[in-house]
Short mmCIF file of C-alpha atoms in Angstrom, two decimals:
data_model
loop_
_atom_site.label_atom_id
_atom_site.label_comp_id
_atom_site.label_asym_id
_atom_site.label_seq_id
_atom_site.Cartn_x
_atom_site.Cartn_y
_atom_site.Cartn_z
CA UNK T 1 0.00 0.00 0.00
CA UNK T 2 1.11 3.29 -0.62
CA UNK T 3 1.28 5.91 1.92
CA UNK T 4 0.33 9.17 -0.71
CA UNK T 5 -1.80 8.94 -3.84
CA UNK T 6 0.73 7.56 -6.81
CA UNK T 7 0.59 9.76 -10.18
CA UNK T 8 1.87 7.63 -12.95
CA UNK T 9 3.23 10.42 -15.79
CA UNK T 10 3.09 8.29 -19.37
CA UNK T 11 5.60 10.18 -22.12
CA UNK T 12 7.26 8.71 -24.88
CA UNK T 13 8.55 11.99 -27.20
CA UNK T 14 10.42 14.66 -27.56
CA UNK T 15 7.11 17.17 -26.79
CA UNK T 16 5.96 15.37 -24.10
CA UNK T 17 9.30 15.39 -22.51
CA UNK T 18 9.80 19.15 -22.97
CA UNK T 19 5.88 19.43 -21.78
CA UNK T 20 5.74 17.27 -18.56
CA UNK T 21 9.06 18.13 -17.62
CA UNK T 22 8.02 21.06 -15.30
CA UNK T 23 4.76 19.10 -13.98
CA UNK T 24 6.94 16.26 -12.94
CA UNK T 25 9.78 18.29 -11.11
CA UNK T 26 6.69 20.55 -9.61
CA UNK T 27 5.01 17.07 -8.43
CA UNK T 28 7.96 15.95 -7.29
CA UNK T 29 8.21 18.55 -5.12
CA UNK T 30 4.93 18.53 -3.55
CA UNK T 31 4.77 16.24 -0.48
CA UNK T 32 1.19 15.22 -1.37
CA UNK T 33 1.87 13.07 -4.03
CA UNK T 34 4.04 9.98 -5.29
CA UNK T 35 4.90 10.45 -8.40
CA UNK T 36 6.12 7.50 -11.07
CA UNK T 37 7.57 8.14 -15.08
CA UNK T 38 7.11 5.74 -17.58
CA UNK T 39 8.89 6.48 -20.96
CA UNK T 40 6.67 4.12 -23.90
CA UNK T 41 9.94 4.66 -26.14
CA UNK T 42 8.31 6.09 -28.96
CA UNK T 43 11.03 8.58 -29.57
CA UNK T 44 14.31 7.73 -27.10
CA UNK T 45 16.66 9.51 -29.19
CA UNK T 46 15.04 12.52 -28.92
CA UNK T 47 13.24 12.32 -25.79
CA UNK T 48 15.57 11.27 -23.41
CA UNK T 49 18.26 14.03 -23.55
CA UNK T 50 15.43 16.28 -22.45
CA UNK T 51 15.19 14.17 -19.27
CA UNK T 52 18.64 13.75 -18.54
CA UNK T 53 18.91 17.59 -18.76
CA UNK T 54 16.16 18.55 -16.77
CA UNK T 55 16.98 15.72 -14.02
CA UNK T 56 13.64 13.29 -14.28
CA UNK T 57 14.06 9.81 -13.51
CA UNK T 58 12.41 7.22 -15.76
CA UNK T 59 10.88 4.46 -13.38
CA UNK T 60 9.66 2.47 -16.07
CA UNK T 61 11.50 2.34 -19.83
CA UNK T 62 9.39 0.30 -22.04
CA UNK T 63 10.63 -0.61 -25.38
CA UNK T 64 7.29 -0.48 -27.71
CA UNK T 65 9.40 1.35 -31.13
CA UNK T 66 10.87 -0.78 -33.95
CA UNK T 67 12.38 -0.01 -37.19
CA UNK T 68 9.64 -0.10 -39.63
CA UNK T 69 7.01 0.29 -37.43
CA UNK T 70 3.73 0.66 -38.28
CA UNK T 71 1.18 2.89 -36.49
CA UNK T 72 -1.07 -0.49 -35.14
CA UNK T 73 2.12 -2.56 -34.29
CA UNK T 74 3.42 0.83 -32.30
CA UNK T 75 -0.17 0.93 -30.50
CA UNK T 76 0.01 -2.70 -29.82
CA UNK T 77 3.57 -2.38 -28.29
CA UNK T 78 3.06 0.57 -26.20
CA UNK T 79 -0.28 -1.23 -24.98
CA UNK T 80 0.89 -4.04 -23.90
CA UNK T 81 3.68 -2.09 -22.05
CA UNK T 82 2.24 1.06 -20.51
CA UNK T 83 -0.95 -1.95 -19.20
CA UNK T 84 2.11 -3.75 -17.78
CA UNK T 85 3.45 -0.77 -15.61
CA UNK T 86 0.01 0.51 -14.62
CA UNK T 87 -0.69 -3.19 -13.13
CA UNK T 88 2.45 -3.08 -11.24
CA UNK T 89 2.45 0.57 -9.99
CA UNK T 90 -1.40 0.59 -9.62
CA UNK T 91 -1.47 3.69 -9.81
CA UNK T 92 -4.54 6.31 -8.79
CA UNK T 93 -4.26 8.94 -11.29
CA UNK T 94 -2.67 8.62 -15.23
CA UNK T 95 -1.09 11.85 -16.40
CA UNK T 96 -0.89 12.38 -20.64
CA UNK T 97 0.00 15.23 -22.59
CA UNK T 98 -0.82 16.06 -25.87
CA UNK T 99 -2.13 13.48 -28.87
CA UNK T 100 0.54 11.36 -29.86
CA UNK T 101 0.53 7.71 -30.05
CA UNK T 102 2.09 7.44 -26.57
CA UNK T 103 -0.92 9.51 -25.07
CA UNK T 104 -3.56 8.20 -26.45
CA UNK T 105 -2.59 4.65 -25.40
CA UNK T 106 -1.24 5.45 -21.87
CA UNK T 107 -5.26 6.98 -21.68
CA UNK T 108 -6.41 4.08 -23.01
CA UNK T 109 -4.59 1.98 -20.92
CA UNK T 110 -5.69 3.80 -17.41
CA UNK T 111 -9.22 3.56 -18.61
CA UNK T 112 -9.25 -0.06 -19.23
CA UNK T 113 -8.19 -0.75 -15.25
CA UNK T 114 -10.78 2.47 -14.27
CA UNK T 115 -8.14 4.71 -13.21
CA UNK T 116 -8.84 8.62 -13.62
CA UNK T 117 -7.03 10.08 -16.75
CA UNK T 118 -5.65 13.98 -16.64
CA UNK T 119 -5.27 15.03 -19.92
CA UNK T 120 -2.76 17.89 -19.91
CA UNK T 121 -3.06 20.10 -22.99
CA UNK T 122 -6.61 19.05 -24.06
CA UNK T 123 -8.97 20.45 -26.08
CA UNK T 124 -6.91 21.35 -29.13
CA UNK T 125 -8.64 20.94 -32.74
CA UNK T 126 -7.85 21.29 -36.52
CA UNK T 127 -11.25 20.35 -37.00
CA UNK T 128 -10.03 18.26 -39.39
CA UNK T 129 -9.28 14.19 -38.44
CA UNK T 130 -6.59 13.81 -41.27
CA UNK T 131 -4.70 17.39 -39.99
CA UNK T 132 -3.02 16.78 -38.50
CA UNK T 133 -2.90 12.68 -39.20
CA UNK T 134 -3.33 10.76 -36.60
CA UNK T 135 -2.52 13.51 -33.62
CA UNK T 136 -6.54 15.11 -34.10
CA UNK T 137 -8.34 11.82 -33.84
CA UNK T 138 -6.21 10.78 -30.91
CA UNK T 139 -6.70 13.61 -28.60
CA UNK T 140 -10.20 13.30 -29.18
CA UNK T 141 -10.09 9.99 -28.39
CA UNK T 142 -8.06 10.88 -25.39
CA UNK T 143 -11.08 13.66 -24.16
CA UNK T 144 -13.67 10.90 -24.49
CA UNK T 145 -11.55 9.37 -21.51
CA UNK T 146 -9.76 11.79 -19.78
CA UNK T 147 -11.21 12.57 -16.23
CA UNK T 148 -9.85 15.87 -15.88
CA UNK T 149 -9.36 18.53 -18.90
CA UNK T 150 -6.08 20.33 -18.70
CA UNK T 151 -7.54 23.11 -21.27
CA UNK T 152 -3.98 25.79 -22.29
CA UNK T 153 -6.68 28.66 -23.77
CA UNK T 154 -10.33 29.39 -23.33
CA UNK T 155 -10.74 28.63 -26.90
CA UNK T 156 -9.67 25.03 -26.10
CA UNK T 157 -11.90 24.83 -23.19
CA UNK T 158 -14.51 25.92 -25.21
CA UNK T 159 -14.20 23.59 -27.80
CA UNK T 160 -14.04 20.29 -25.04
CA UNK T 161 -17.02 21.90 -23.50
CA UNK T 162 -18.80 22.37 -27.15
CA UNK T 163 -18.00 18.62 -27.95
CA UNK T 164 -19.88 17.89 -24.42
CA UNK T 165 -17.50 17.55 -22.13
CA UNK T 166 -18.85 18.63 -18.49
CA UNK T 167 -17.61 22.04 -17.60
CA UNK T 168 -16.86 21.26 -14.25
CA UNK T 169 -14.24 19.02 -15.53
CA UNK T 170 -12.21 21.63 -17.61
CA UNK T 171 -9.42 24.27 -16.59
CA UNK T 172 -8.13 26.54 -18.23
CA UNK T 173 -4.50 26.22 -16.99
CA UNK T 174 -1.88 27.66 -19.33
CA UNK T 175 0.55 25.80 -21.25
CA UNK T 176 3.76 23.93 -19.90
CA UNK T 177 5.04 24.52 -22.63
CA UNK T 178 5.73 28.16 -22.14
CA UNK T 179 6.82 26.59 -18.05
CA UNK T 180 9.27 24.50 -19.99
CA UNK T 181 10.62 27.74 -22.40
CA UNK T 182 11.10 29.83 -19.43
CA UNK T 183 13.01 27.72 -17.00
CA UNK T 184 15.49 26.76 -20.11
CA UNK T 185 15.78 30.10 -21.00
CA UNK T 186 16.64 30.87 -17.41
CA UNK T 187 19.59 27.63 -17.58
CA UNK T 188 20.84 29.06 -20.82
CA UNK T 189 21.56 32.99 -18.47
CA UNK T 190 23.26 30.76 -16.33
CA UNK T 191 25.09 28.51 -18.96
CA UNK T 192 25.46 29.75 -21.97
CA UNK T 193 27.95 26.69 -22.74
CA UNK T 194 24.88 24.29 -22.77
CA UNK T 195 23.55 26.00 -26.61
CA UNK T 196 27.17 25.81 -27.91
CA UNK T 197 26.25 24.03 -31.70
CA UNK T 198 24.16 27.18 -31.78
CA UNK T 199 27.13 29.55 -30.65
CA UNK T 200 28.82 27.68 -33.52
CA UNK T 201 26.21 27.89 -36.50
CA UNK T 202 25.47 32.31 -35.88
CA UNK T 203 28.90 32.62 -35.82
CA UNK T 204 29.19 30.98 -39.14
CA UNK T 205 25.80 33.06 -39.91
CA UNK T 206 27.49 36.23 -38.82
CA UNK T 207 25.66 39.53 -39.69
CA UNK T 208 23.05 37.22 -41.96
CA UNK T 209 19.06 36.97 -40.76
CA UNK T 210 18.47 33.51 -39.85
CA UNK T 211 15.36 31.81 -40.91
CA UNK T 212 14.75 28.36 -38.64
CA UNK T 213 12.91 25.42 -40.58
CA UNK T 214 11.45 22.16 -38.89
CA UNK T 215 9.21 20.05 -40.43
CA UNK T 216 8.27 16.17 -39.61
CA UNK T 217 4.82 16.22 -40.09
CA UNK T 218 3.17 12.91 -41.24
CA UNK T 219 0.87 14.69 -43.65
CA UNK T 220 3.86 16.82 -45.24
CA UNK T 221 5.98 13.40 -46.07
CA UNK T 222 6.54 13.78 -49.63
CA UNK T 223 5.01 16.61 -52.26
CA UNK T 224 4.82 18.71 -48.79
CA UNK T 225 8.58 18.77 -47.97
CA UNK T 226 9.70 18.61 -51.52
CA UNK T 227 7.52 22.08 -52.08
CA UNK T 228 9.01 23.30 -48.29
CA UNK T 229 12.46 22.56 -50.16
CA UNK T 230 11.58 24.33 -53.67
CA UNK T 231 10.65 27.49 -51.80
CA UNK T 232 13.54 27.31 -49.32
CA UNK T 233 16.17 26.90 -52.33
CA UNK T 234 14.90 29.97 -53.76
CA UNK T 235 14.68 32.05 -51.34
CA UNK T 236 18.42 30.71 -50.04
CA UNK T 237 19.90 32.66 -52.54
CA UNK T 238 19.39 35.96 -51.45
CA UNK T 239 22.33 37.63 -50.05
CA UNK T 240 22.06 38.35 -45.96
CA UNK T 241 19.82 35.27 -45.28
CA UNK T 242 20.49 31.83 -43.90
CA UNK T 243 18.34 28.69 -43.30
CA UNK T 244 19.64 26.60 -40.45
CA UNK T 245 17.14 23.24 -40.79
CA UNK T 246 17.44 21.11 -37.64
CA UNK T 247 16.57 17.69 -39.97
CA UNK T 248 14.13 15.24 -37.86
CA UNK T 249 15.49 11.66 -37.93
CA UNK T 250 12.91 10.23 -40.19
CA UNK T 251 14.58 9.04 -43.53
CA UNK T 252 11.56 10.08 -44.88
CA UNK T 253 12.21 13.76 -44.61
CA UNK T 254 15.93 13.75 -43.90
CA UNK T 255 16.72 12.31 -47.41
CA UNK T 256 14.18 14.79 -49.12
CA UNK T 257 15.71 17.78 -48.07
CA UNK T 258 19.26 16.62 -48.31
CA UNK T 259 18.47 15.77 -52.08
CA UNK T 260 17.31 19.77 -52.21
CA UNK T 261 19.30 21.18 -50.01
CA UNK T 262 22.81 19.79 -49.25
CA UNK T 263 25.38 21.71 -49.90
CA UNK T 264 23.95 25.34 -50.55
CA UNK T 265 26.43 27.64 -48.67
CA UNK T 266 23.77 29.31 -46.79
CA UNK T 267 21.90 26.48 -45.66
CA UNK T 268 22.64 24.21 -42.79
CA UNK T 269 20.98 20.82 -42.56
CA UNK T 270 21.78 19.74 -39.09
CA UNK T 271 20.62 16.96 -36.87
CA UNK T 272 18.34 17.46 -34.53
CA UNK T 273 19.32 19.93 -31.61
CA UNK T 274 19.20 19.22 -28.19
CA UNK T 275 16.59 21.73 -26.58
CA UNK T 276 19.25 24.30 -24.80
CA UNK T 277 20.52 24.78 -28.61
CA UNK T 278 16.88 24.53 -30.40
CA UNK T 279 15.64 27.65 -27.52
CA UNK T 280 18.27 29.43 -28.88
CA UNK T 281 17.65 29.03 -32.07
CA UNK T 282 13.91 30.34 -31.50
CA UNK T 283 15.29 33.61 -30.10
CA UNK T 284 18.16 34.26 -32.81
CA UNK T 285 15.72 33.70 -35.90
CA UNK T 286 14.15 36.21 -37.52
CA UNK T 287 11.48 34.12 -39.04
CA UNK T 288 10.45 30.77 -38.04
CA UNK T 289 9.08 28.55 -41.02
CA UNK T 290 7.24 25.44 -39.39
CA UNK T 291 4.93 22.79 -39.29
CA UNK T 292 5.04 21.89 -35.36
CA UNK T 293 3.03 22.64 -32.48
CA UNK T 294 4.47 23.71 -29.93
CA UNK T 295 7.37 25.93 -32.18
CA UNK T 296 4.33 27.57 -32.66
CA UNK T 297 3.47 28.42 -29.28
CA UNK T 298 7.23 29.14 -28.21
CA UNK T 299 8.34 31.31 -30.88
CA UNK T 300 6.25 34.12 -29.50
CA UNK T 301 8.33 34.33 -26.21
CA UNK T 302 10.98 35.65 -28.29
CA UNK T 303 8.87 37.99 -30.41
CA UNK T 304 10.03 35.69 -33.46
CA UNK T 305 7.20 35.51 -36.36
CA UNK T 306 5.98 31.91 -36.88
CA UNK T 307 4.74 31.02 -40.72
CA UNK T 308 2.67 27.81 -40.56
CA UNK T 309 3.57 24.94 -43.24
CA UNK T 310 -0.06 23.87 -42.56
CA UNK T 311 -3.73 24.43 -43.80
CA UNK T 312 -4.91 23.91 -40.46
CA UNK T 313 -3.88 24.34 -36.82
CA UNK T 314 -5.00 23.61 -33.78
CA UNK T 315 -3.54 26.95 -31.76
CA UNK T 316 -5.19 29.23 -33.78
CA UNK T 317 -4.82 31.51 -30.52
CA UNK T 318 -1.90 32.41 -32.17
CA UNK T 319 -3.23 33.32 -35.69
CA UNK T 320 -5.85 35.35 -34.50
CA UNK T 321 -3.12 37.36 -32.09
CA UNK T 322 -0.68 37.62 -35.27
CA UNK T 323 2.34 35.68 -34.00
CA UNK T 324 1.66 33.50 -36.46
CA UNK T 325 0.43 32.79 -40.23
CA UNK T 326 -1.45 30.25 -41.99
CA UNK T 327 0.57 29.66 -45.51
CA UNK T 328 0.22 25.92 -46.24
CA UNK T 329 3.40 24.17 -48.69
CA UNK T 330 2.79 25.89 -51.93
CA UNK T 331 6.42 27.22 -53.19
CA UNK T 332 5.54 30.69 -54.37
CA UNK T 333 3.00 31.31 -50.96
CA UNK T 334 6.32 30.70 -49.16
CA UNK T 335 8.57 33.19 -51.24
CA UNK T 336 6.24 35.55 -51.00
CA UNK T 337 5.26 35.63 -47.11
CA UNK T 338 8.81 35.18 -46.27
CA UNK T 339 9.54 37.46 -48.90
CA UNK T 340 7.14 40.31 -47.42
CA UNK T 341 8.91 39.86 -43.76
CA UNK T 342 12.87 40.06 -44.67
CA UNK T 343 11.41 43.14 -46.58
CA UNK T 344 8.70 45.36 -44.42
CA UNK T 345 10.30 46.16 -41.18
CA UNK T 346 6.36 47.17 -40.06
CA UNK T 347 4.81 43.80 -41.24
CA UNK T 348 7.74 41.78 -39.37
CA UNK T 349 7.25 43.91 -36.35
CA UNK T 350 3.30 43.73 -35.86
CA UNK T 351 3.75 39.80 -35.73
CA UNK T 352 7.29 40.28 -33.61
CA UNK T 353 5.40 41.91 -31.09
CA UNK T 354 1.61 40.88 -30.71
CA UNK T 355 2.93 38.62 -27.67
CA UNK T 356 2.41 35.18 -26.61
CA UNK T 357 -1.41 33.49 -25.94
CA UNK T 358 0.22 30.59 -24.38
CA UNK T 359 0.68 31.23 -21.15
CA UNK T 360 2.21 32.73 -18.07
CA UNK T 361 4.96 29.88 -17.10
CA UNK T 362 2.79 28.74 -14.02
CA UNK T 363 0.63 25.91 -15.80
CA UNK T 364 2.05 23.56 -13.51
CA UNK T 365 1.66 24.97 -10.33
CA UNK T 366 -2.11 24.86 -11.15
CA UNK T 367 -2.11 21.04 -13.06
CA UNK T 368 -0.66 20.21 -9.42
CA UNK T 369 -3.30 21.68 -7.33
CA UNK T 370 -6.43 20.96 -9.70
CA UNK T 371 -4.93 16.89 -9.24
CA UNK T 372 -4.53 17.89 -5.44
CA UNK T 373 -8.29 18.68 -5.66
CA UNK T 374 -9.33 15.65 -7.37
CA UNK T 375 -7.71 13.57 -5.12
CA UNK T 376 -9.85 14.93 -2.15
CA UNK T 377 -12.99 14.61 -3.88
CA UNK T 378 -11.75 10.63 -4.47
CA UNK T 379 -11.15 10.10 -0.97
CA UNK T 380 -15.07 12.03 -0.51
CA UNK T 381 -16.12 9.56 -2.81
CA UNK T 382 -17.73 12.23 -5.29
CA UNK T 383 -15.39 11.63 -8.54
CA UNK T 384 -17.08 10.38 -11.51
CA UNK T 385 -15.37 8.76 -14.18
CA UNK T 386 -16.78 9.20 -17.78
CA UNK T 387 -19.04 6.85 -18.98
#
């Protein structure tokens, strides 16, 4: 028997590392709880240097990601894992972030043993099931379970709420995210040295305005990146600019935009930066071109203009603010918005500073004491699962 309720935190990428990072030291640090990691293994590569840095232990290290994986034989793994650790650890609360794979089964998982789900960023919507592909069904798969809605904007609340989700069960709590920006920008005033392949790449970009590109989206694979690589070879040859492209391990779009790219002089194809160096990065561009998440919802910090390689998003908090801009794969779209910011110093600056609708950096102060909360009304006996 344990003597405190046990929280079991399920993660398994690179986001959800950099997202549950601060709720699991800010847990760890509150006396009311016991507080267990397991890591699915979805992305280790890229997941587990954010740990290491940010000192959270993994309790549990499944193994559920193969080369050549499909999407079902992932699910099946991670299943069949994540059930295994929840049997042993019996734990009274299940902790997910987000909509990947990794979430949606740890959710899954808790619901088929009846344990209460928190969803942490819930409530976000494309309104489209296919984009992003598969990350918008599974969070809404994950609300169907989830106990507790983690909501990061009113506009995401809203939408849980609109889809029926009781209101009583949604908070509006901020994004870790932004909790997760501002302690590493914080580390990086204290040392600097931990962001040194970044040091390294503006010095070789000295006096040139740096342009960051990430993409890794499932439904870019392909025409998308190939376009994303048109547009960026064009626009590379204009004197005072520089691309530095921190390449995401999948073949898939490594080997596309090395057959583009490699070897233009003001281009840099790197691999993927550690998040001390990839922070940087976010403050030291002048535009970000992108087709993640939560770049989308960091960038702002810095005042750095975020162009969308997507039809849809889910954080159109950010759109509507003007920190960021809808503008899809097309070639020539991409010229010309990039185009329009290297050239108007006004249009650049209303996006540089309409702020961030993210958050405040204290998301997980309140996750912890909304859990805190439901853990009272458990021991009451007035907690209702959904149905």
């Amino acid at each position: 028997m344990h003597n405190r309720p046990v929280v079991l935190i399920v993660l398994g990428t690179r986001p959800e590392a950099i997202k549950l990072f601060p709720l699991i030291r800010r847990l760890n640090g509150d006396g009311r709880f016991e507080v267990r990691v397991c890591h699915s293994g979805q992305h280790s590569t890229l997941a587990d240097p954010i740990l290491q840095l940010t000192g959270v232990t993994v309790d549990h290290a499944c193994a559920a990601m193969a080369p050549g994986q499909s999407l079902d034989q992932l699910t099946v793994a991670a299943m069949m894992a994540i059930g295994a650790v929840c049997d042993r650890e019996r734990p009274d609360w299940v902790i997910v972030q987000g909509d990947t794979t990794t979430a949606l089964v740890g959710a899954l998982a808790a619901h088929y043993r009846k344990i209460p789900v928190l969803h942490v960023e819930a409530g976000l919507r494309s309104g489209d099931s296919h984009h992003p592909w598969p990350e918008e069904a599974n969070r809404r798969m994950i609300s169907v379970i989830a106990a507790r809605h983690c909501a990061p904007t009113p506009s995401a609340a809203e939408a849980l709420t609109r889809e029926g989700v009781a209101p009583a069960a949604v908070s509006v709590t901020g994004n870790t995210g932004i909790d997760a920006l501002r302690w590493m920008a914080a580390e990086l005033e204290r040392q600097p040295h931990l962001a040194q392949r970044m040091a390294a790449l503006e010095q070789r970009f000295a006096g040139k305005r740096v342009i960051a590109l990430t993409l890794h989206r499932r439904e870019n694979i392909g025409s998308g990146i190939a376009s994303v690589a048109a547009a960026v070879k064009q626009l590379a040859r204009r004197e005072g600019v520089a691309f530095i492209c921190p390449c995401h391990p999948n073949p898939l779009v490594q080997d596309v935009l090395r057959e583009h790219l490699e070897g233009l002089p003001n281009v840099a194809l790197v691999e993927p930066l550690g998040y001390p160096d990839f922070i940087r990065l976010l403050a030291a561009a002048h535009i970000v071109l992108t087709d993640s998440g939560g770049v989308q919802e960091e960038a702002p910090t810095f005042g750095t203009p975020v162009l969308v390689l997507r039809n849809t998003t889910e954080r159109a908090e950010g759109v509507a603010a003007g920190t960021a801009r809808l503008i899809g794969t097309d070639p020539q779209r991409i010229v010309h918005e990039v185009s329009l910011l290297l050239a108007d110093q006004d249009a650049h600056a209303a996006m540089a500073r309409a702020g961030n609708p993210y958050g405040d950096g204290c998301a997980s102060e309140r996750i912890a004491n909304l859990l805190a909360d439901e853990v009272l009304k458990a021991k009451s006996g007035s907690l209702s699962l959904p149905q």
